């Protein structure tokens, strides 16, 4: 059974800091990994999707890496801004295209002005 | 192209009543997923449907919960005889046929409160 862990549960940083959010998973036989952002009371917004054959994906100030062998992914946020404050969720797809996602509990990020 | 739509956004039910949650996938999407987010918990997969077929219901509670995705109209998640433990946010996601992308697009959720 796949389990996804995100530690710490909460993080507070000053504006402008570069930061790394960690995600670990127990079963390395994954199909893909997604990072989502969730704002309070809202739905999820997909940030980055990494296929199992890929090592990283980049979008703007965000960079996500994947190390299947060690069961880890990181989301790197450059030059953080108060607008980045949200909960960041890591989710693993294990069985192929259109498969269910297994989520971590998320990391709640607060960027202080 | 409108995103995934869910209604109602908020639903209040008394114990023992029925709750019906609706999800309209994005245009062109034929795959629908339902997830539940309990307070202080992560999102948990419930069921995966294609038009008129349940593909994976491994996350659905065995009793009181059912889901459908008819040929016409939205997907429905139905909870019969609700209990307080059913209070949660229920999210629907959709994706296009698998040859296009693996990304799941999420709706805004329905927040169910059971009194």
PDB file of C-alpha atoms in Angstrom, chain B residues 19-23 34-36 46-47 49 60 65-68 75-79 90-91:
ATOM      1  CA  UNK B  19     -26.730  13.841   0.463  1.00  0.00           C
ATOM      2  CA  UNK B  20     -26.320  14.132  -3.306  1.00  0.00           C
ATOM      3  CA  UNK B  21     -23.164  15.728  -4.655  1.00  0.00           C
ATOM      4  CA  UNK B  22     -22.827  16.612  -8.324  1.00  0.00           C
ATOM      5  CA  UNK B  23     -19.790  16.919 -10.527  1.00  0.00           C
ATOM      6  CA  UNK B  34     -14.051  11.452  -6.297  1.00  0.00           C
ATOM      7  CA  UNK B  35     -11.873  12.196  -3.272  1.00  0.00           C
ATOM      8  CA  UNK B  36     -12.750  12.979   0.328  1.00  0.00           C
ATOM      9  CA  UNK B  46     -12.971   7.095  -3.199  1.00  0.00           C
ATOM     10  CA  UNK B  47     -13.978   6.063  -6.713  1.00  0.00           C
ATOM     11  CA  UNK B  49     -15.632   6.318 -13.095  1.00  0.00           C
ATOM     12  CA  UNK B  60     -15.590   3.705  -1.251  1.00  0.00           C
ATOM     13  CA  UNK B  65     -22.075   5.403  -0.436  1.00  0.00           C
ATOM     14  CA  UNK B  66     -22.651   5.061  -4.178  1.00  0.00           C
ATOM     15  CA  UNK B  67     -21.506   6.844  -7.308  1.00  0.00           C
ATOM     16  CA  UNK B  68     -22.584   7.031 -10.907  1.00  0.00           C
ATOM     17  CA  UNK B  75     -21.498  12.408 -12.011  1.00  0.00           C
ATOM     18  CA  UNK B  76     -23.343  11.913  -8.727  1.00  0.00           C
ATOM     19  CA  UNK B  77     -21.913  10.866  -5.382  1.00  0.00           C
ATOM     20  CA  UNK B  78     -24.744   9.755  -3.137  1.00  0.00           C
ATOM     21  CA  UNK B  79     -24.519   9.261   0.602  1.00  0.00           C
ATOM     22  CA  UNK B  90     -15.680  16.087  -1.249  1.00  0.00           C
ATOM     23  CA  UNK B  91     -13.643  16.840  -4.338  1.00  0.00           C
TER      24      UNK B  91
END
